[in-house]
Short mmCIF file of C-alpha atoms in Angstrom, two decimals:
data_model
loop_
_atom_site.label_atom_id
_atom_site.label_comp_id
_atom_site.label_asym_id
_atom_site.label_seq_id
_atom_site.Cartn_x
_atom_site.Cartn_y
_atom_site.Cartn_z
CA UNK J 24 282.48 98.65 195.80
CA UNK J 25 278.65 98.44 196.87
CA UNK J 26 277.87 95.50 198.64
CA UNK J 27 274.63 93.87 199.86
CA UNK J 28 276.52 90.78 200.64
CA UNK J 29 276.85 90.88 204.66
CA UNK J 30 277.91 89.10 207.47
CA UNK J 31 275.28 88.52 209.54
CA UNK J 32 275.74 87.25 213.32
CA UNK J 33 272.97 86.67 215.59
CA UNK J 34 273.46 87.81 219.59
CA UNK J 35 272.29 88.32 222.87
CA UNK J 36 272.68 91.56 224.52
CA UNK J 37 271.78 95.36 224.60
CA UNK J 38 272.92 98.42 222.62
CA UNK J 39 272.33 102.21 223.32
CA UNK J 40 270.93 104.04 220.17
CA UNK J 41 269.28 107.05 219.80
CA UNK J 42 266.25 106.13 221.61
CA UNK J 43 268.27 105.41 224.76
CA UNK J 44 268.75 101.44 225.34
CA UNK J 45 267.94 98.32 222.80
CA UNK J 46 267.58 94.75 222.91
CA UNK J 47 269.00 93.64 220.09
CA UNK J 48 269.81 90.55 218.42
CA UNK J 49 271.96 90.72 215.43
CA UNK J 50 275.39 92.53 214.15
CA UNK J 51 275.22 93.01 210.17
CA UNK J 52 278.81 93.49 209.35
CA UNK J 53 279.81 94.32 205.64
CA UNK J 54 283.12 96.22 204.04
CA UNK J 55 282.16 99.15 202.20
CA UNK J 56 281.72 102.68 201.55
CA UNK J 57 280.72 104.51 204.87
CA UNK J 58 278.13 106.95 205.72
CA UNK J 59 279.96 109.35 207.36
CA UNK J 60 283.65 108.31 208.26
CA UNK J 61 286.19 109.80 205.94
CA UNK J 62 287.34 106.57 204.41
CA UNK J 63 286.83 105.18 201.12
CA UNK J 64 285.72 102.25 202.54
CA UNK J 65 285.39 101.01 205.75
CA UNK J 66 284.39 98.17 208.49
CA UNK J 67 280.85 98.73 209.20
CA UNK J 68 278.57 96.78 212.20
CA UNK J 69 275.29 97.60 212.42
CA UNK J 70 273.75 96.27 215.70
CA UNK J 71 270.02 95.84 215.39
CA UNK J 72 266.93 94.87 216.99
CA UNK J 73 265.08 94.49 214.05
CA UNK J 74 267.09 94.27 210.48
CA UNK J 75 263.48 95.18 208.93
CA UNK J 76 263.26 98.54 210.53
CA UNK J 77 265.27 101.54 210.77
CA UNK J 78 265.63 103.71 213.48
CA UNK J 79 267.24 101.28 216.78
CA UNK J 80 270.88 101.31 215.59
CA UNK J 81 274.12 101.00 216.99
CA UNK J 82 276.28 101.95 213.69
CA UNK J 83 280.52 102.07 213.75
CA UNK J 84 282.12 102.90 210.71
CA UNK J 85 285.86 102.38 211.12
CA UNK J 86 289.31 101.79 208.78
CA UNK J 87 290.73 98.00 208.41
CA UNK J 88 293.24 98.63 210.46
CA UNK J 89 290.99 99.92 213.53
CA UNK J 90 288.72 96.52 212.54
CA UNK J 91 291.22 94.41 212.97
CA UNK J 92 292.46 96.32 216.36
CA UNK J 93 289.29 95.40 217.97
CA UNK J 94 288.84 92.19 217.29
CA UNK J 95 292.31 90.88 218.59
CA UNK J 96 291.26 93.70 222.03
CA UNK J 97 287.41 91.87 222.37
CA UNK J 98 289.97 88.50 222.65
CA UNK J 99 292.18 89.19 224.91
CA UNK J 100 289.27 91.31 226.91
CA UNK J 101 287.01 88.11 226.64
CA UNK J 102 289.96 85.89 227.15
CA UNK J 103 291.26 87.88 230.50
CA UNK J 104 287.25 88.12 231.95
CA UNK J 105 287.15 84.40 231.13
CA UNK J 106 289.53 83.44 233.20
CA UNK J 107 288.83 86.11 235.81
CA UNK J 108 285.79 84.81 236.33
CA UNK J 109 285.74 81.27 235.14
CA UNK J 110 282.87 81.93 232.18
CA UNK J 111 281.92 78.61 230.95
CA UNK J 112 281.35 79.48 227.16
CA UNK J 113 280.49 76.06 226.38
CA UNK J 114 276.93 75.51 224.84
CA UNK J 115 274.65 76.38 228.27
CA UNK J 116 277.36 77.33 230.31
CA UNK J 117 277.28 80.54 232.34
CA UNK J 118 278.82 82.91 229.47
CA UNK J 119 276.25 81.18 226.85
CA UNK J 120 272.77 81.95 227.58
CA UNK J 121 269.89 80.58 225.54
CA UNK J 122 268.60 83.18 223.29
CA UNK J 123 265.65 84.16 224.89
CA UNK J 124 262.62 84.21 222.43
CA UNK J 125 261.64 87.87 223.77
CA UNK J 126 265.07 88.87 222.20
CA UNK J 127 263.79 88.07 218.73
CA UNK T 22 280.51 129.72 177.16
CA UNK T 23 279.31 132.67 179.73
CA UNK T 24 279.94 136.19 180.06
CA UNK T 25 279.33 136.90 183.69
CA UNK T 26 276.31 138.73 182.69
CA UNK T 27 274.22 136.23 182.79
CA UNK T 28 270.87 135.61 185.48
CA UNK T 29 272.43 132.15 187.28
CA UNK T 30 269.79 130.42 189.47
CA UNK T 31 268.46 127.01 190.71
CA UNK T 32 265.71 125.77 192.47
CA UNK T 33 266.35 122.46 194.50
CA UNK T 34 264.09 120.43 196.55
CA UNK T 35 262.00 117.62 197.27
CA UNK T 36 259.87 115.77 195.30
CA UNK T 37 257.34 113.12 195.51
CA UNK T 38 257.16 110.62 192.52
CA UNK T 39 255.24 107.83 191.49
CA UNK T 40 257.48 104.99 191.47
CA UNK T 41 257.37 101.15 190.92
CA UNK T 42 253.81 99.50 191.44
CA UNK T 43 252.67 102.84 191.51
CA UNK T 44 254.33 103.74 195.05
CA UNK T 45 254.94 106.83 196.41
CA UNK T 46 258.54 107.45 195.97
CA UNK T 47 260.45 110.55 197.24
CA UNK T 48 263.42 112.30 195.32
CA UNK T 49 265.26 115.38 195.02
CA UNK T 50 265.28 117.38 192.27
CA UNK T 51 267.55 120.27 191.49
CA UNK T 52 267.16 122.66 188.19
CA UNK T 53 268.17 125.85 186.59
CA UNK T 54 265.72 128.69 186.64
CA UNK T 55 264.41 130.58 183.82
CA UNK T 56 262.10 129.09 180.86
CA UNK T 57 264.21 126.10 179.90
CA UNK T 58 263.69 123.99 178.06
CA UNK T 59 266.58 122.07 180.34
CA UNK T 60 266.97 118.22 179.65
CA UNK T 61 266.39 115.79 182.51
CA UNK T 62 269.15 113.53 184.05
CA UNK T 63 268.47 110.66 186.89
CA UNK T 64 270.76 110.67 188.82
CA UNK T 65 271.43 107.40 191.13
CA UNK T 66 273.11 107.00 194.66
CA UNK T 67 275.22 104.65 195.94
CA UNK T 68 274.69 101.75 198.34
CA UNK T 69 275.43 104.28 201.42
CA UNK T 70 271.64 105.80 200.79
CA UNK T 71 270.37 108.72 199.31
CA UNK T 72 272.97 110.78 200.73
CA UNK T 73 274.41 114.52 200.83
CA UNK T 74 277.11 113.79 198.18
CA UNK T 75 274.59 112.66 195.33
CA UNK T 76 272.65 115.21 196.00
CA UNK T 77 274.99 117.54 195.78
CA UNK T 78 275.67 116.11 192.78
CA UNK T 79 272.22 116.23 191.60
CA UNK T 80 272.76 120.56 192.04
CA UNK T 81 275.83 120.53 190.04
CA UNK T 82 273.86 119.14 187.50
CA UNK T 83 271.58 122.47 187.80
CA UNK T 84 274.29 124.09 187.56
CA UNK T 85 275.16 123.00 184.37
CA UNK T 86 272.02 123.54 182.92
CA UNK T 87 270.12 120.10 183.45
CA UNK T 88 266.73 119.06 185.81
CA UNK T 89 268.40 116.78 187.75
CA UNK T 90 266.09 114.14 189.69
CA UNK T 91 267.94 111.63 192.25
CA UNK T 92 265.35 109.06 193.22
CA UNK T 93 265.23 107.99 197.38
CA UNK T 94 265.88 104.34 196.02
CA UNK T 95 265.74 103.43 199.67
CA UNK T 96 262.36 104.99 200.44
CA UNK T 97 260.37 102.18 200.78
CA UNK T 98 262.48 101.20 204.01
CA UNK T 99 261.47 104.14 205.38
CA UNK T 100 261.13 106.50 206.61
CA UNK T 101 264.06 107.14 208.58
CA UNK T 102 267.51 108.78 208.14
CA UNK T 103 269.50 107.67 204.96
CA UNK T 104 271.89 105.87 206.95
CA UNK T 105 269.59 104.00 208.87
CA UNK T 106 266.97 103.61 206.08
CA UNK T 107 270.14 102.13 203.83
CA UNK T 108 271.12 99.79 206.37
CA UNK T 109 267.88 97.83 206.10
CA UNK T 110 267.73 98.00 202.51
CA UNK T 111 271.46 96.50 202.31
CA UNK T 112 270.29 94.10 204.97
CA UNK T 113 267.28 92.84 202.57
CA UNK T 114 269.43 92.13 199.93
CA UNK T 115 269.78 95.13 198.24
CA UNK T 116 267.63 97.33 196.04
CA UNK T 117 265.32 95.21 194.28
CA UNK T 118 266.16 95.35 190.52
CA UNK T 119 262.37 95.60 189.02
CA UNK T 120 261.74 97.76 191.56
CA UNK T 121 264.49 100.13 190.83
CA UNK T 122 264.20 100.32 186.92
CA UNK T 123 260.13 100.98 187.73
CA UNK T 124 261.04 103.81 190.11
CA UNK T 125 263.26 105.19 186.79
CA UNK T 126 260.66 104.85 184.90
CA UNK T 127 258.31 107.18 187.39
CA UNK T 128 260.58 109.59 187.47
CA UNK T 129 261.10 109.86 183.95
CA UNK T 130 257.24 110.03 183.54
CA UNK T 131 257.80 112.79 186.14
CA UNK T 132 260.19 114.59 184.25
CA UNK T 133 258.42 114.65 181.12
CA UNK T 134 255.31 116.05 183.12
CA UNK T 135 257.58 119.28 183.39
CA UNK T 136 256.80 122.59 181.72
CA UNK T 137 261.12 123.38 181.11
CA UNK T 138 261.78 119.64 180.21
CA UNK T 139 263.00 119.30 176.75
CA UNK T 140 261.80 115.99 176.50
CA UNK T 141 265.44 114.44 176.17
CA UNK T 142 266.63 112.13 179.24
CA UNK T 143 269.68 111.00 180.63
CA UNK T 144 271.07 108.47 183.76
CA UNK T 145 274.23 108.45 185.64
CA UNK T 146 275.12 106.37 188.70
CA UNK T 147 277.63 105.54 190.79
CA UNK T 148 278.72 102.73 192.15
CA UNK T 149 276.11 100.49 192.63
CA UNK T 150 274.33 103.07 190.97
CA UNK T 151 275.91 102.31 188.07
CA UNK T 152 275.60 99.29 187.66
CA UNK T 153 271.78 100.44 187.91
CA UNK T 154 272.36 103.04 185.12
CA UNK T 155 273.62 100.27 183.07
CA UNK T 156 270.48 97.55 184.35
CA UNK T 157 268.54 100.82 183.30
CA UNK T 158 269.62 101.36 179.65
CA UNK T 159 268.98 97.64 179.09
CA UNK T 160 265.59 97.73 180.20
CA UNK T 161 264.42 101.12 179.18
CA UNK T 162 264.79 101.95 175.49
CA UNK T 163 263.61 105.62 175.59
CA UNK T 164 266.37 106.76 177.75
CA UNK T 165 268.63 108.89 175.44
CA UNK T 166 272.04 108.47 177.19
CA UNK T 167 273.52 106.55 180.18
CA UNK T 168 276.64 106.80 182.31
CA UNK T 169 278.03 104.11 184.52
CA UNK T 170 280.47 105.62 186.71
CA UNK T 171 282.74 102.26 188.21
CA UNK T 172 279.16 99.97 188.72
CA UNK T 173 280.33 96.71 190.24
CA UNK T 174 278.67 93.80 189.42
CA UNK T 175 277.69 94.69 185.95
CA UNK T 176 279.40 91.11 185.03
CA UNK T 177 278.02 88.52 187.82
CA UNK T 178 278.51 85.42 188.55
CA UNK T 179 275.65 82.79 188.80
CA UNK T 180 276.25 82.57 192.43
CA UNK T 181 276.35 86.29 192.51
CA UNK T 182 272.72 86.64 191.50
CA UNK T 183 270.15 86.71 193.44
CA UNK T 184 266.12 86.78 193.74
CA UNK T 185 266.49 90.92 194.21
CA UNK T 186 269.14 91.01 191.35
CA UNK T 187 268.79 87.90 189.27
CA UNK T 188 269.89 89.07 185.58
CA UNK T 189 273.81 90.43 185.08
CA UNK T 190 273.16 93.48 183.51
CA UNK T 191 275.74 92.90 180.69
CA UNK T 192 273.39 90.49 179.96
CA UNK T 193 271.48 93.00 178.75
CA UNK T 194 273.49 94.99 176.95
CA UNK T 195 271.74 93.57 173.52
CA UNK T 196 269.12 95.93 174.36
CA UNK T 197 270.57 98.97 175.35
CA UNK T 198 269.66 102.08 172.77
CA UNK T 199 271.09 104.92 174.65
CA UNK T 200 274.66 106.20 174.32
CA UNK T 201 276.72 104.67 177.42
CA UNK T 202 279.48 106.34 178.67
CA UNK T 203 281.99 104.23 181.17
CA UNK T 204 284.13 106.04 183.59
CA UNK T 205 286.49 104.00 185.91
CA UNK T 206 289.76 103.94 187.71
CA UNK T 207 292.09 101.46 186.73
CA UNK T 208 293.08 100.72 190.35
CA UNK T 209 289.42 99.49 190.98
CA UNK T 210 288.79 96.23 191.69
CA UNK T 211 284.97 96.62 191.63
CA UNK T 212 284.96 96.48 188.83
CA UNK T 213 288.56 95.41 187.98
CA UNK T 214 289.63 96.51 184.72
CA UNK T 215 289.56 92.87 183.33
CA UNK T 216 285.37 93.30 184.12
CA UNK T 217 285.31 97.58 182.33
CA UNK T 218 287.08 95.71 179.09
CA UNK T 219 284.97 92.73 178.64
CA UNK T 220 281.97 95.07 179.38
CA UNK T 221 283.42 97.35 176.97
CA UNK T 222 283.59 94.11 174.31
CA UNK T 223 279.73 93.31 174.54
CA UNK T 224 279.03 96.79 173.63
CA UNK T 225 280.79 96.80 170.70
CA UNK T 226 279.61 93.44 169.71
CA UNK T 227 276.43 94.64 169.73
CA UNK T 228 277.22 97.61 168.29
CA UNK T 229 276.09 100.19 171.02
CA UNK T 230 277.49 103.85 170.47
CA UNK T 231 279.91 104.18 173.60
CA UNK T 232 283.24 105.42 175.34
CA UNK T 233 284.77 104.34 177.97
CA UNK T 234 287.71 106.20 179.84
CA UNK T 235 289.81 104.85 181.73
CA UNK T 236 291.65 106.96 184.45
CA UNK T 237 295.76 105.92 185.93
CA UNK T 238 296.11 106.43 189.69
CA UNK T 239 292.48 106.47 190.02
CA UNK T 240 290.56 103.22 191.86
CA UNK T 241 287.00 103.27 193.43
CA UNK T 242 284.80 106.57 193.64
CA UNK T 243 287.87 108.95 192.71
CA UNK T 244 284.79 111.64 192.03
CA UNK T 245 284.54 111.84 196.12
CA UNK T 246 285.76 115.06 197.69
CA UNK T 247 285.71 113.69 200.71
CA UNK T 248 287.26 110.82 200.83
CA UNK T 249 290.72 109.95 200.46
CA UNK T 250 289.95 107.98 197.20
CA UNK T 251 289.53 111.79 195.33
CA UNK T 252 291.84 112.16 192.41
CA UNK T 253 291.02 115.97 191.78
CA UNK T 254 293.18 115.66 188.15
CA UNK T 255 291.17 112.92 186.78
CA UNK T 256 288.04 113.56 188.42
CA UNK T 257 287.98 116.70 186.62
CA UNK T 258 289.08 115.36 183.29
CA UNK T 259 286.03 112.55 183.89
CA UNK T 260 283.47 115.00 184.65
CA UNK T 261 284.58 117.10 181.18
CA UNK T 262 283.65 113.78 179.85
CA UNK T 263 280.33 113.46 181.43
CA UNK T 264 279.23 117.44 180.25
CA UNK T 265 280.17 116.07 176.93
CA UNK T 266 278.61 112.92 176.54
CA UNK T 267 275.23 114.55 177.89
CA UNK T 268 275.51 117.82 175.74
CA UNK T 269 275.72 115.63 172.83
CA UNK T 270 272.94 112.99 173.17
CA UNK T 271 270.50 115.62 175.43
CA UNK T 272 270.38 118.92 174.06
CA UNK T 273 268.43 119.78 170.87
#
């Protein structure tokens, strides 16, 4: 399989690529054949700044298994710093900033 | 058949092209030294980019005798690596379709420019790349012989098509002049085997000269060395198939 049917997900935050430290805004996340991870196919998210340009990248190319590993550890990590620290993830709240126009 | 006494050499490097629109479009291009006159094969990467493992096959086809010529499908996105140049193609939607047969089409005009070119062409691709091989043969009626190694998407849905691709190549297939040859695993599911035998059915409808083989305990990309998916029995028997199918149609 060759996709160019992704996932796309927009976000707030930073990534560290080759050029030292991004803003970026969106994950592209597709199942397919990887670049250079030993699998026939595999997981891929591609954190970008801009999905026009290449270069800013935070790639990961891992197996199903691993993919679905991580997402139930980022719940339980969100969950637990949640209720640490008593995020409001509700639209506005403290955990939920407004996208920033300079992010985009 | 060779003796061992033979001179064995190849020249391999890049290329610049003029491709679709008339854009400059890079490639790499790998062929036998001495006088020729070698035919010409295109050969077309996956989704993944214009990586090592195309052009390595794109040597092998050297090595065999043949100018092979692997188009940088991606290189408009660039320039950047192949990864990260591929990413932003796959994030646009893909390679566009007119824009892939006319970069083809360049390098076939590039080809033919050659002093060792025999004039005859071929077209392989895998993966995505062959469902461009087949896209190809329907649109371009001097190519002299085509291979589709497990191309996905060949048959598409109407919600599967898009502005980029917006014609199922086996919609096509009417057209086609060149000799196709099919390779696939029957484990695939993209294409699933249901897909290689009702692709297989429009050819002969249409009467298109054709084979397509069809390999047990294979699925997706079994040609890969390095991947798990490599099925060194039948990947072996396939490529006997592929030296065949381009002896025939490309030699003189």
């Amino acid at each position: 399989m060759c996709t160019w049917i992704i996932e796309k997900a927009e976000m707030y935050g930073s990534g560290k690529g080759a050029d030292g430290w991004f803003r970026m805004n969106q994950a592209n996340v597709y199942y397919d054949h990887p670049y250079n991870a030993p699998l026939d196919h595999a997981l891929i998210i591609d954190f970008v700044a801009d999905p026009e340009k290449p270069g800013n990248r935070v790639a990961v190319e891992i197996s199903a298994e691993s993919a679905r590993r991580l997402v139930e550890s980022i719940e339980i990590a969100l969950q637990t710093g949640v209720d640490a620290h008593a995020v409001d993830l509700t639209p506005g709240g403290t955990g939920h900033p407004a996208m920033p126009s300079s992010a985009h | 058949m060779t003796t061992g006494r033979e001179y064995e050499g190849m020249m391999a490097e890049t290329v610049r092209i003029t491709g679709d629109g008339g854009d400059e479009v890079g490639a790499y291009m790998a062929r036998p030294l001495g006088p020729g006159p070698h035919p010409g094969v295109i050969v077309l990467h996956h989704m993944p980019g214009w990586d090592d493992s195309t052009k390595e096959i794109t040597r092998k086809f050297a090595h065999y005798g043949y100018i092979g010529i692997d188009p940088n499908l991606h290189y408009r996105e660039g320039p950047g690596a192949p990864d990260d140049v591929a990413a932003v193609t796959r994030a646009a939607g893909g390679v566009p379709d007119d824009r892939c047969v006319g970069d083809v089409e360049g390098a076939m005009r590039y080809l033919r420019s050659l002093p060792y070119h025999n004039g005859k062409i071929g077209i392989i691709g895998f993966c995505s790349g062959g469902r461009q091989a087949y896209l190809c043969a329907g649109r371009i009626p001097d190519l002299d012989a085509a291979v589709d190694c497990w191309g996905g998407r060949v048959i598409a849905s109407a919600d599967e098509l898009t502005d980029r691709q917006p014609v199922a190549p086996i919609d096509l297939t009417l057209n086609i002049k060149a000799p196709v040859l099919g390779i696939f695993g029957n484990e695939d599911q993209s294409p699933p085997p249901a897909d290689v035998d009702a692709t297989e059915a429009e050819l002969k409808k249409h009467g298109i000269t054709h084979e397509f083989h069809r390999y047990d305990g294979a699925g997706h990309g079994f040609f890969a060395v390095d991947r798990p998916g490599y099925r060194p029995v039948q990947a072996t028997e396939a490529w006997s198939e592929v030296w065949k199918w381009f002896d025939r149609y490309l030699r003189d």
